[in-house]
GROMACS .gro file of C-alpha atoms in nm:
model
  426
    1MET     CA    1  -3.506   1.084  -1.376
    2ALA     CA    2  -3.227   1.234  -1.167
    3LYS     CA    3  -3.308   0.995  -0.884
    4LEU     CA    4  -3.298   0.696  -1.117
    5GLU     CA    5  -2.963   0.795  -1.257
    6PHE     CA    6  -2.825   0.861  -0.910
    7GLY     CA    7  -2.940   0.518  -0.800
    8LYS     CA    8  -2.778   0.358  -1.102
    9GLU     CA    9  -2.452   0.537  -1.029
   10MET     CA   10  -2.465   0.420  -0.668
   11ARG     CA   11  -2.517   0.060  -0.779
   12THR     CA   12  -2.222   0.088  -1.017
   13GLN     CA   13  -2.004   0.228  -0.738
   14TRP     CA   14  -2.067  -0.073  -0.519
   15ILE     CA   15  -2.026  -0.320  -0.803
   16VAL     CA   16  -1.684  -0.166  -0.867
   17PHE     CA   17  -1.610  -0.188  -0.494
   18VAL     CA   18  -1.691  -0.561  -0.495
   19GLY     CA   19  -1.470  -0.608  -0.799
   20ILE     CA   20  -1.173  -0.438  -0.632
   21PHE     CA   21  -1.244  -0.638  -0.316
   22PHE     CA   22  -1.195  -0.961  -0.512
   23MET     CA   23  -0.858  -0.834  -0.638
   24CYS     CA   24  -0.740  -0.728  -0.292
   25PHE     CA   25  -0.863  -1.047  -0.127
   26SER     CA   26  -0.684  -1.270  -0.377
   27ALA     CA   27  -0.387  -1.085  -0.530
   28MET     CA   28  -0.282  -0.920  -0.202
   29GLY     CA   29  -0.428  -1.151   0.063
   30LEU     CA   30  -0.306  -1.468  -0.109
   31GLY     CA   31  -0.058  -1.359  -0.376
   32SER     CA   32   0.150  -1.119  -0.167
   33ASN     CA   33   0.090  -1.133   0.207
   34SER     CA   34   0.068  -1.512   0.243
   35PHE     CA   35   0.370  -1.595   0.031
   36GLY     CA   36   0.613  -1.605   0.323
   37ILE     CA   37   0.469  -1.939   0.426
   38PHE     CA   38   0.646  -2.101   0.130
   39THR     CA   39   0.999  -1.993   0.231
   40VAL     CA   40   1.081  -2.297   0.444
   41PRO     CA   41   0.940  -2.572   0.217
   42ILE     CA   42   1.094  -2.424  -0.100
   43THR     CA   43   1.441  -2.367   0.046
   44GLU     CA   44   1.443  -2.713   0.204
   45ALA     CA   45   1.326  -2.885  -0.115
   46LEU     CA   46   1.581  -2.702  -0.332
   47ASP     CA   47   1.854  -2.721  -0.066
   48MET     CA   48   1.902  -2.348  -0.110
   49PRO     CA   49   2.031  -2.097   0.150
   50ARG     CA   50   1.758  -1.854   0.251
   51ALA     CA   51   1.977  -1.555   0.171
   52THR     CA   52   2.015  -1.685  -0.185
   53TYR     CA   53   1.645  -1.762  -0.210
   54ASN     CA   54   1.550  -1.411  -0.097
   55THR     CA   55   1.736  -1.249  -0.385
   56PHE     CA   56   1.407  -1.284  -0.573
   57GLU     CA   57   1.276  -1.016  -0.332
   58SER     CA   58   1.548  -0.777  -0.447
   59VAL     CA   59   1.445  -0.833  -0.809
   60SER     CA   60   1.083  -0.780  -0.711
   61LYS     CA   61   1.155  -0.447  -0.539
   62ILE     CA   62   1.360  -0.312  -0.831
   63VAL     CA   63   1.087  -0.405  -1.078
   64GLY     CA   64   0.826  -0.258  -0.843
   65MET     CA   65   1.006   0.078  -0.839
   66VAL     CA   66   1.010   0.093  -1.219
   67MET     CA   67   0.646  -0.015  -1.251
   68ALA     CA   68   0.532   0.242  -0.993
   69ALA     CA   69   0.689   0.520  -1.200
   70LEU     CA   70   0.527   0.383  -1.517
   71PHE     CA   71   0.187   0.307  -1.366
   72SER     CA   72  -0.003   0.612  -1.495
   73THR     CA   73   0.131   0.556  -1.848
   74ILE     CA   74   0.021   0.192  -1.844
   75TYR     CA   75  -0.314   0.266  -1.679
   76ARG     CA   76  -0.401   0.519  -1.950
   77LYS     CA   77  -0.378   0.234  -2.202
   78VAL     CA   78  -0.532  -0.059  -2.013
   79GLY     CA   79  -0.778   0.104  -1.769
   80PRO     CA   80  -0.918  -0.060  -1.453
   81LYS     CA   81  -0.984  -0.399  -1.611
   82GLY     CA   82  -0.634  -0.426  -1.751
   83SER     CA   83  -0.486  -0.304  -1.424
   84VAL     CA   84  -0.665  -0.576  -1.228
   85LEU     CA   85  -0.554  -0.843  -1.476
   86ILE     CA   86  -0.192  -0.725  -1.454
   87ALA     CA   87  -0.212  -0.734  -1.072
   88GLY     CA   88  -0.340  -1.090  -1.069
   89GLY     CA   89  -0.134  -1.200  -1.369
   90GLY     CA   90   0.194  -1.102  -1.205
   91TYR     CA   91   0.125  -1.326  -0.908
   92ILE     CA   92  -0.014  -1.610  -1.120
   93VAL     CA   93   0.305  -1.628  -1.325
   94GLN     CA   94   0.518  -1.603  -1.010
   95TYR     CA   95   0.333  -1.886  -0.837
   96VAL     CA   96   0.349  -2.113  -1.143
   97LEU     CA   97   0.722  -2.047  -1.189
   98PHE     CA   98   0.793  -2.116  -0.822
   99ALA     CA   99   0.592  -2.437  -0.846
  100ILE     CA  100   0.807  -2.574  -1.129
  101ALA     CA  101   1.141  -2.415  -1.030
  102ASP     CA  102   1.435  -2.640  -0.945
  103SER     CA  103   1.698  -2.366  -0.931
  104LEU     CA  104   1.749  -1.995  -0.871
  105PRO     CA  105   1.701  -1.853  -1.226
  106LEU     CA  106   1.330  -1.938  -1.241
  107LEU     CA  107   1.284  -1.794  -0.892
  108LEU     CA  108   1.439  -1.467  -1.008
  109VAL     CA  109   1.206  -1.456  -1.309
  110GLY     CA  110   0.921  -1.520  -1.067
  111GLY     CA  111   1.044  -1.226  -0.859
  112PHE     CA  112   1.026  -1.008  -1.171
  113PHE     CA  113   0.656  -1.087  -1.215
  114ALA     CA  114   0.592  -1.055  -0.840
  115GLY     CA  115   0.719  -0.696  -0.860
  116ILE     CA  116   0.468  -0.622  -1.135
  117GLY     CA  117   0.184  -0.788  -0.946
  118TYR     CA  118   0.261  -0.612  -0.618
  119THR     CA  119   0.279  -0.266  -0.773
  120PHE     CA  120  -0.061  -0.300  -0.937
  121ALA     CA  121  -0.231  -0.485  -0.650
  122ALA     CA  122  -0.098  -0.314  -0.336
  123GLN     CA  123  -0.208   0.047  -0.377
  124MET     CA  124  -0.200   0.166  -0.732
  125THR     CA  125  -0.513   0.004  -0.877
  126VAL     CA  126  -0.717   0.076  -0.564
  127PHE     CA  127  -0.619   0.444  -0.560
  128ALA     CA  128  -0.669   0.470  -0.936
  129VAL     CA  129  -1.020   0.323  -0.947
  130ILE     CA  130  -1.185   0.407  -0.614
  131PRO     CA  131  -1.138   0.786  -0.559
  132PRO     CA  132  -1.313   0.889  -0.885
  133TRP     CA  133  -1.613   0.669  -0.791
  134PHE     CA  134  -1.629   0.757  -0.420
  135LYS     CA  135  -1.536   1.123  -0.409
  136LYS     CA  136  -1.673   1.192  -0.060
  137GLY     CA  137  -1.599   0.856   0.096
  138ALA     CA  138  -1.272   0.759  -0.072
  139GLY     CA  139  -1.087   0.742   0.260
  140THR     CA  140  -1.332   0.502   0.419
  141ILE     CA  141  -1.371   0.281   0.112
  142THR     CA  142  -0.998   0.252   0.039
  143SER     CA  143  -0.933   0.177   0.406
  144ILE     CA  144  -1.188  -0.106   0.401
  145LEU     CA  145  -1.020  -0.251   0.092
  146SER     CA  146  -0.679  -0.220   0.255
  147ALA     CA  147  -0.812  -0.398   0.564
  148CYS     CA  148  -0.946  -0.679   0.345
  149ASN     CA  149  -0.585  -0.756   0.247
  150THR     CA  150  -0.525  -0.851   0.609
  151PHE     CA  151  -0.851  -1.045   0.624
  152GLY     CA  152  -0.756  -1.233   0.309
  153THR     CA  153  -0.418  -1.322   0.455
  154THR     CA  154  -0.584  -1.476   0.760
  155VAL     CA  155  -0.823  -1.682   0.548
  156TRP     CA  156  -0.572  -1.802   0.292
  157THR     CA  157  -0.304  -1.888   0.547
  158TYR     CA  158  -0.545  -2.137   0.702
  159PHE     CA  159  -0.590  -2.314   0.368
  160LEU     CA  160  -0.224  -2.297   0.271
  161VAL     CA  161  -0.118  -2.469   0.591
  162LYS     CA  162  -0.358  -2.755   0.512
  163TRP     CA  163  -0.248  -2.782   0.149
  164LEU     CA  164   0.120  -2.780   0.243
  165ALA     CA  165   0.063  -3.062   0.489
  166THR     CA  166  -0.142  -3.280   0.256
  167ASP     CA  167  -0.025  -3.201  -0.099
  168GLY     CA  168   0.314  -3.029  -0.073
  169TYR     CA  169   0.426  -2.680  -0.166
  170ARG     CA  170   0.420  -2.725  -0.545
  171SER     CA  171   0.053  -2.822  -0.546
  172ALA     CA  172  -0.028  -2.546  -0.295
  173LEU     CA  173   0.133  -2.291  -0.527
  174LEU     CA  174  -0.068  -2.415  -0.826
  175TYR     CA  175  -0.394  -2.417  -0.627
  176SER     CA  176  -0.319  -2.059  -0.527
  177ALA     CA  177  -0.250  -1.955  -0.886
  178VAL     CA  178  -0.587  -2.095  -0.998
  179ILE     CA  179  -0.769  -1.913  -0.716
  180ILE     CA  180  -0.601  -1.583  -0.799
  181ALA     CA  181  -0.684  -1.630  -1.167
  182VAL     CA  182  -1.054  -1.697  -1.102
  183MET     CA  183  -1.098  -1.414  -0.854
  184CYS     CA  184  -0.912  -1.157  -1.064
  185LEU     CA  185  -1.115  -1.252  -1.371
  186ILE     CA  186  -1.430  -1.188  -1.168
  187SER     CA  187  -1.276  -0.861  -1.052
  188ALA     CA  188  -1.194  -0.752  -1.407
  189PHE     CA  189  -1.550  -0.832  -1.515
  190LEU     CA  190  -1.697  -0.613  -1.240
  191VAL     CA  191  -1.473  -0.307  -1.243
  192LYS     CA  192  -1.502  -0.015  -1.481
  193ALA     CA  193  -1.366   0.337  -1.500
  194SER     CA  194  -1.561   0.626  -1.354
  195PRO     CA  195  -1.658   0.890  -1.611
  196ASP     CA  196  -1.448   1.125  -1.397
  197ASP     CA  197  -1.137   0.903  -1.397
  198PRO     CA  198  -0.862   1.153  -1.487
  199LEU     CA  199  -0.655   0.893  -1.670
  200TYR     CA  200  -0.909   0.665  -1.837
  201GLY     CA  201  -1.262   0.802  -1.794
  202ASP     CA  202  -1.478   1.013  -2.025
  203ALA     CA  203  -1.306   1.328  -1.903
  204ALA     CA  204  -0.966   1.192  -1.997
  205ALA     CA  205  -1.090   1.072  -2.335
  206SER     CA  206  -1.241   1.407  -2.425
  207GLY     CA  207  -0.954   1.610  -2.291
  208SER     CA  208  -1.178   1.809  -2.058
  209GLY     CA  209  -1.390   1.753  -1.751
  210ASP     CA  210  -1.745   1.839  -1.665
  211GLY     CA  211  -1.637   2.155  -1.484
  212LYS     CA  212  -1.417   2.442  -1.595
  213LEU     CA  213  -1.181   2.394  -1.302
  214LYS     CA  214  -1.095   2.032  -1.386
  215ALA     CA  215  -0.757   1.961  -1.538
  216VAL     CA  216  -0.766   1.952  -1.916
  217ALA     CA  217  -0.514   1.671  -1.894
  218PRO     CA  218  -0.345   1.516  -1.591
  219LEU     CA  219   0.008   1.635  -1.528
  220THR     CA  220   0.279   1.406  -1.660
  221ASN     CA  221   0.555   1.272  -1.434
  222ARG     CA  222   0.795   1.528  -1.574
  223GLU     CA  223   0.552   1.811  -1.499
  224LEU     CA  224   0.483   1.678  -1.149
  225LEU     CA  225   0.853   1.671  -1.066
  226LYS     CA  226   0.869   2.045  -1.134
  227ILE     CA  227   0.623   2.112  -0.850
  228PRO     CA  228   0.790   2.166  -0.507
  229VAL     CA  229   0.506   2.000  -0.316
  230MET     CA  230   0.559   1.680  -0.517
  231TRP     CA  231   0.912   1.657  -0.381
  232MET     CA  232   0.780   1.716  -0.031
  233LEU     CA  233   0.542   1.422  -0.072
  234ILE     CA  234   0.824   1.205  -0.206
  235ALA     CA  235   1.028   1.293   0.105
  236ILE     CA  236   0.733   1.197   0.327
  237TYR     CA  237   0.704   0.859   0.158
  238PHE     CA  238   1.078   0.799   0.194
  239ILE     CA  239   1.084   0.876   0.568
  240VAL     CA  240   0.766   0.682   0.644
  241ALA     CA  241   0.904   0.376   0.465
  242ALA     CA  242   1.230   0.404   0.658
  243ILE     CA  243   1.056   0.411   0.999
  244GLY     CA  244   0.724   0.228   0.957
  245HIS     CA  245   0.794  -0.121   0.826
  246PRO     CA  246   1.123  -0.163   1.017
  247PHE     CA  247   0.939  -0.101   1.344
  248THR     CA  248   0.660  -0.344   1.260
  249ALA     CA  249   0.896  -0.622   1.161
  250ASN     CA  250   1.118  -0.585   1.468
  251ILE     CA  251   0.875  -0.565   1.760
  252PRO     CA  252   1.003  -0.909   1.883
  253ALA     CA  253   1.367  -0.802   1.836
  254PHE     CA  254   1.311  -0.482   2.035
  255ALA     CA  255   1.160  -0.688   2.319
  256ASN     CA  256   1.462  -0.917   2.320
  257ALA     CA  257   1.700  -0.618   2.344
  258LYS     CA  258   1.507  -0.496   2.651
  259GLY     CA  259   1.546  -0.833   2.818
  260LEU     CA  260   1.179  -0.921   2.781
  261SER     CA  261   1.063  -1.271   2.698
  262ALA     CA  262   1.017  -1.402   2.344
  263ALA     CA  263   0.649  -1.455   2.426
  264THR     CA  264   0.616  -1.083   2.505
  265GLY     CA  265   0.768  -0.982   2.172
  266ALA     CA  266   0.547  -1.227   1.985
  267ALA     CA  267   0.237  -1.104   2.170
  268GLY     CA  268   0.311  -0.741   2.082
  269TYR     CA  269   0.368  -0.838   1.718
  270ALA     CA  270   0.047  -1.040   1.701
  271LEU     CA  271  -0.158  -0.764   1.866
  272CYS     CA  272  -0.014  -0.509   1.623
  273TYR     CA  273  -0.126  -0.707   1.320
  274ALA     CA  274  -0.462  -0.795   1.475
  275LEU     CA  275  -0.542  -0.427   1.526
  276MET     CA  276  -0.396  -0.288   1.205
  277GLY     CA  277  -0.692  -0.393   0.987
  278PRO     CA  278  -0.960  -0.228   1.206
  279ALA     CA  279  -0.728   0.070   1.260
  280LYS     CA  280  -0.712   0.129   0.884
  281ILE     CA  281  -1.090   0.162   0.871
  282VAL     CA  282  -1.090   0.405   1.165
  283VAL     CA  283  -0.819   0.615   0.997
  284GLY     CA  284  -1.022   0.623   0.675
  285ILE     CA  285  -1.336   0.735   0.858
  286ILE     CA  286  -1.143   1.008   1.041
  287LYS     CA  287  -0.997   1.124   0.710
  288ASP     CA  288  -1.343   1.152   0.552
  289ARG     CA  289  -1.543   1.292   0.842
  290PHE     CA  290  -1.314   1.470   1.085
  291GLY     CA  291  -1.083   1.713   0.909
  292GLY     CA  292  -0.915   1.517   0.631
  293ALA     CA  293  -0.567   1.368   0.630
  294LYS     CA  294  -0.439   1.631   0.874
  295SER     CA  295  -0.646   1.492   1.164
  296ALA     CA  296  -0.557   1.131   1.079
  297VAL     CA  297  -0.186   1.215   1.064
  298LEU     CA  298  -0.189   1.359   1.416
  299MET     CA  299  -0.359   1.050   1.557
  300VAL     CA  300  -0.146   0.793   1.375
  301PHE     CA  301   0.190   0.948   1.460
  302THR     CA  302   0.093   1.006   1.824
  303PHE     CA  303   0.031   0.632   1.857
  304PHE     CA  304   0.358   0.555   1.676
  305ILE     CA  305   0.555   0.777   1.916
  306VAL     CA  306   0.395   0.595   2.211
  307ALA     CA  307   0.516   0.266   2.062
  308CYS     CA  308   0.870   0.406   2.025
  309LEU     CA  309   0.869   0.529   2.385
  310SER     CA  310   0.780   0.180   2.507
  311VAL     CA  311   1.101   0.054   2.345
  312MET     CA  312   1.311   0.338   2.490
  313LEU     CA  313   1.181   0.340   2.847
  314PRO     CA  314   1.181   0.069   3.115
  315VAL     CA  315   0.831  -0.082   3.104
  316SER     CA  316   0.668  -0.403   3.218
  317GLU     CA  317   0.597  -0.685   2.977
  318ARG     CA  318   0.224  -0.607   2.978
  319VAL     CA  319   0.284  -0.239   2.905
  320TYR     CA  320   0.524  -0.331   2.623
  321VAL     CA  321   0.267  -0.560   2.461
  322LEU     CA  322  -0.009  -0.299   2.483
  323ALA     CA  323   0.207  -0.002   2.381
  324THR     CA  324   0.370  -0.168   2.081
  325GLY     CA  325   0.060  -0.366   1.982
  326ILE     CA  326  -0.190  -0.083   2.006
  327GLY     CA  327   0.060   0.196   1.936
  328HIS     CA  328   0.192   0.048   1.615
  329GLY     CA  329  -0.132  -0.128   1.529
  330VAL     CA  330  -0.255   0.226   1.467
  331GLY     CA  331   0.084   0.378   1.385
  332GLY     CA  332   0.161   0.111   1.126
  333THR     CA  333  -0.120   0.238   0.904
  334MET     CA  334   0.113   0.523   0.811
  335SER     CA  335   0.296   0.321   0.550
  336GLN     CA  336   0.005   0.118   0.414
  337LEU     CA  337  -0.266   0.381   0.387
  338LEU     CA  338  -0.221   0.719   0.554
  339ILE     CA  339   0.040   0.871   0.326
  340ALA     CA  340  -0.175   0.793   0.022
  341PHE     CA  341  -0.449   1.002   0.188
  342VAL     CA  342  -0.201   1.289   0.218
  343VAL     CA  343  -0.141   1.275  -0.158
  344LEU     CA  344  -0.518   1.268  -0.222
  345ASP     CA  345  -0.577   1.578  -0.010
  346THR     CA  346  -0.272   1.764  -0.137
  347PHE     CA  347  -0.378   1.748  -0.502
  348GLY     CA  348  -0.754   1.747  -0.443
  349LYS     CA  349  -0.950   1.760  -0.768
  350TYR     CA  350  -0.624   1.728  -0.962
  351TYR     CA  351  -0.525   1.400  -0.798
  352HIS     CA  352  -0.436   1.102  -1.015
  353PRO     CA  353  -0.255   0.778  -0.920
  354GLY     CA  354   0.062   0.870  -1.104
  355GLN     CA  355   0.139   1.101  -0.812
  356ILE     CA  356   0.138   0.805  -0.572
  357GLY     CA  357   0.341   0.607  -0.825
  358LEU     CA  358   0.625   0.861  -0.813
  359CYS     CA  359   0.618   0.855  -0.434
  360LEU     CA  360   0.634   0.475  -0.424
  361VAL     CA  361   0.968   0.479  -0.605
  362MET     CA  362   1.128   0.646  -0.303
  363PHE     CA  363   0.913   0.441  -0.066
  364ASN     CA  364   1.086   0.123  -0.181
  365ILE     CA  365   1.427   0.287  -0.138
  366GLY     CA  366   1.338   0.410   0.211
  367ARG     CA  367   1.221   0.066   0.313
  368ALA     CA  368   1.542  -0.095   0.184
  369ILE     CA  369   1.753   0.153   0.383
  370GLY     CA  370   1.541   0.146   0.699
  371MET     CA  371   1.544  -0.229   0.754
  372PRO     CA  372   1.922  -0.264   0.811
  373ALA     CA  373   1.968   0.088   0.955
  374VAL     CA  374   1.731   0.024   1.246
  375HIS     CA  375   1.977  -0.234   1.385
  376LEU     CA  376   2.300  -0.031   1.358
  377GLU     CA  377   2.291   0.097   1.717
  378TYR     CA  378   2.201  -0.245   1.856
  379ASP     CA  379   2.492  -0.411   1.677
  380MET     CA  380   2.731  -0.162   1.843
  381THR     CA  381   2.574  -0.112   2.186
  382GLY     CA  382   2.300  -0.373   2.236
  383SER     CA  383   2.039  -0.098   2.270
  384TYR     CA  384   1.779   0.080   2.057
  385THR     CA  385   1.753   0.399   2.267
  386ILE     CA  386   1.915   0.637   2.017
  387THR     CA  387   1.737   0.461   1.731
  388MET     CA  388   1.397   0.523   1.890
  389THR     CA  389   1.492   0.888   1.951
  390VAL     CA  390   1.571   0.920   1.581
  391LEU     CA  391   1.244   0.750   1.483
  392ILE     CA  392   1.046   0.989   1.704
  393ALA     CA  393   1.228   1.289   1.553
  394LEU     CA  394   1.159   1.161   1.201
  395ALA     CA  395   0.792   1.108   1.290
  396VAL     CA  396   0.769   1.472   1.404
  397ILE     CA  397   0.938   1.582   1.080
  398VAL     CA  398   0.682   1.384   0.880
  399VAL     CA  399   0.395   1.554   1.063
  400ILE     CA  400   0.549   1.896   0.991
  401LEU     CA  401   0.609   1.808   0.625
  402THR     CA  402   0.252   1.675   0.597
  403PHE     CA  403   0.097   1.996   0.727
  404ALA     CA  404   0.324   2.198   0.498
  405SER     CA  405   0.239   1.985   0.193
  406LEU     CA  406  -0.136   2.012   0.257
  407SER     CA  407  -0.104   2.390   0.286
  408MET     CA  408   0.113   2.414  -0.026
  409GLY     CA  409  -0.129   2.182  -0.205
  410LYS     CA  410  -0.421   2.418  -0.147
  411LYS     CA  411  -0.219   2.707  -0.289
  412TRP     CA  412  -0.111   2.498  -0.587
  413GLN     CA  413  -0.471   2.395  -0.656
  414ALA     CA  414  -0.582   2.759  -0.648
  415LYS     CA  415  -0.302   2.853  -0.886
  416ARG     CA  416  -0.398   2.565  -1.116
  417ASP     CA  417  -0.759   2.679  -1.111
  418LEU     CA  418  -0.656   3.025  -1.228
  419GLU     CA  419  -0.430   2.886  -1.500
  420LEU     CA  420  -0.707   2.667  -1.642
  421ALA     CA  421  -0.967   2.942  -1.615
  422ALA     CA  422  -0.735   3.172  -1.810
  423ALA     CA  423  -0.669   2.900  -2.068
  424ALA     CA  424  -1.044   2.846  -2.113
  425LYS     CA  425  -1.091   3.213  -2.207
  426GLU     CA  426  -0.829   3.201  -2.480
   0.00000   0.00000   0.00000
């Protein structure tokens, strides 16, 4: 009987995995990552400056910050199925509004819904649903799903280019909305909460888990913010956002500042993105099988520092392409995957996605600050040498903070165990 039940649970795990895959492949691969392809046709059709057009991104980021903080509250009410539908629904509404928009106001409303969709699709739903189902392999499984975002972008970009050429951007947006709707409905049909889901599963519903050391109820945001290690994790997210995405986006600009050709910068950028998907899977496997997040952190930030050094030091074009492409192809996983693993390991059995939600609030702020800040030195001196020195120093600080948070997390978990054991005796 035990074997039959185990087999049934395994089948359910993989059905849930397929369901989340459909969400990632559509809502992220098409809804989020491929959307940049519409910038030129929309701004040209509406005769709108790109700076004005991109104000919808500002709205999206502000909404995303609020939704990240509220995610655990919403997830408790709607569960995995509702979370998937919100992820897809946000992008569906955005795409429809952009398809019919003739002026900025509708684009801004679309940005509002894009912020909702991104928050639920990018990390939150994956890290809410998958870890309770795949306790021992959560790193590998979430990394595969994160990589499928990149895979989806490659596939959907091919189709979008064809649709734009033959039918125009408005039709391409509507086709995309229909695809996202169909795939997210399939996803919602397939996913379900694990009985051990701390926010929505049987344990959450009953107020207690199947073991005496499980949390009686997940900590609220207010309670989490009273824990010192939570603030350490928030700081890690802030720094990683400030250094990770700005480096990825500016590999061509760094090459230009070094006097290298535009083709060299483009090649480094392309290699970085080509390797980032497979690198995510490798990082997830290392996390699960070779010492947890601590081992993965050392590897990822070593590669990132190599990429920074290639910008600082005089190197050939080939070395630049390989160092930035491979170095940040691995290093770039820090902002998309690795830091979530740090949160998972820090809280252990007491993890729930609300902890990542709080961190993502500061992540968005760090990203907004990092993008313009990375160019300050260049605007004054035409160089990025001091900037890269700062990025390397910040990377070392993140590694130190990560090791400290993992150590503090173990102590906090032990303290929590004792508190709950004492409460159970009363």
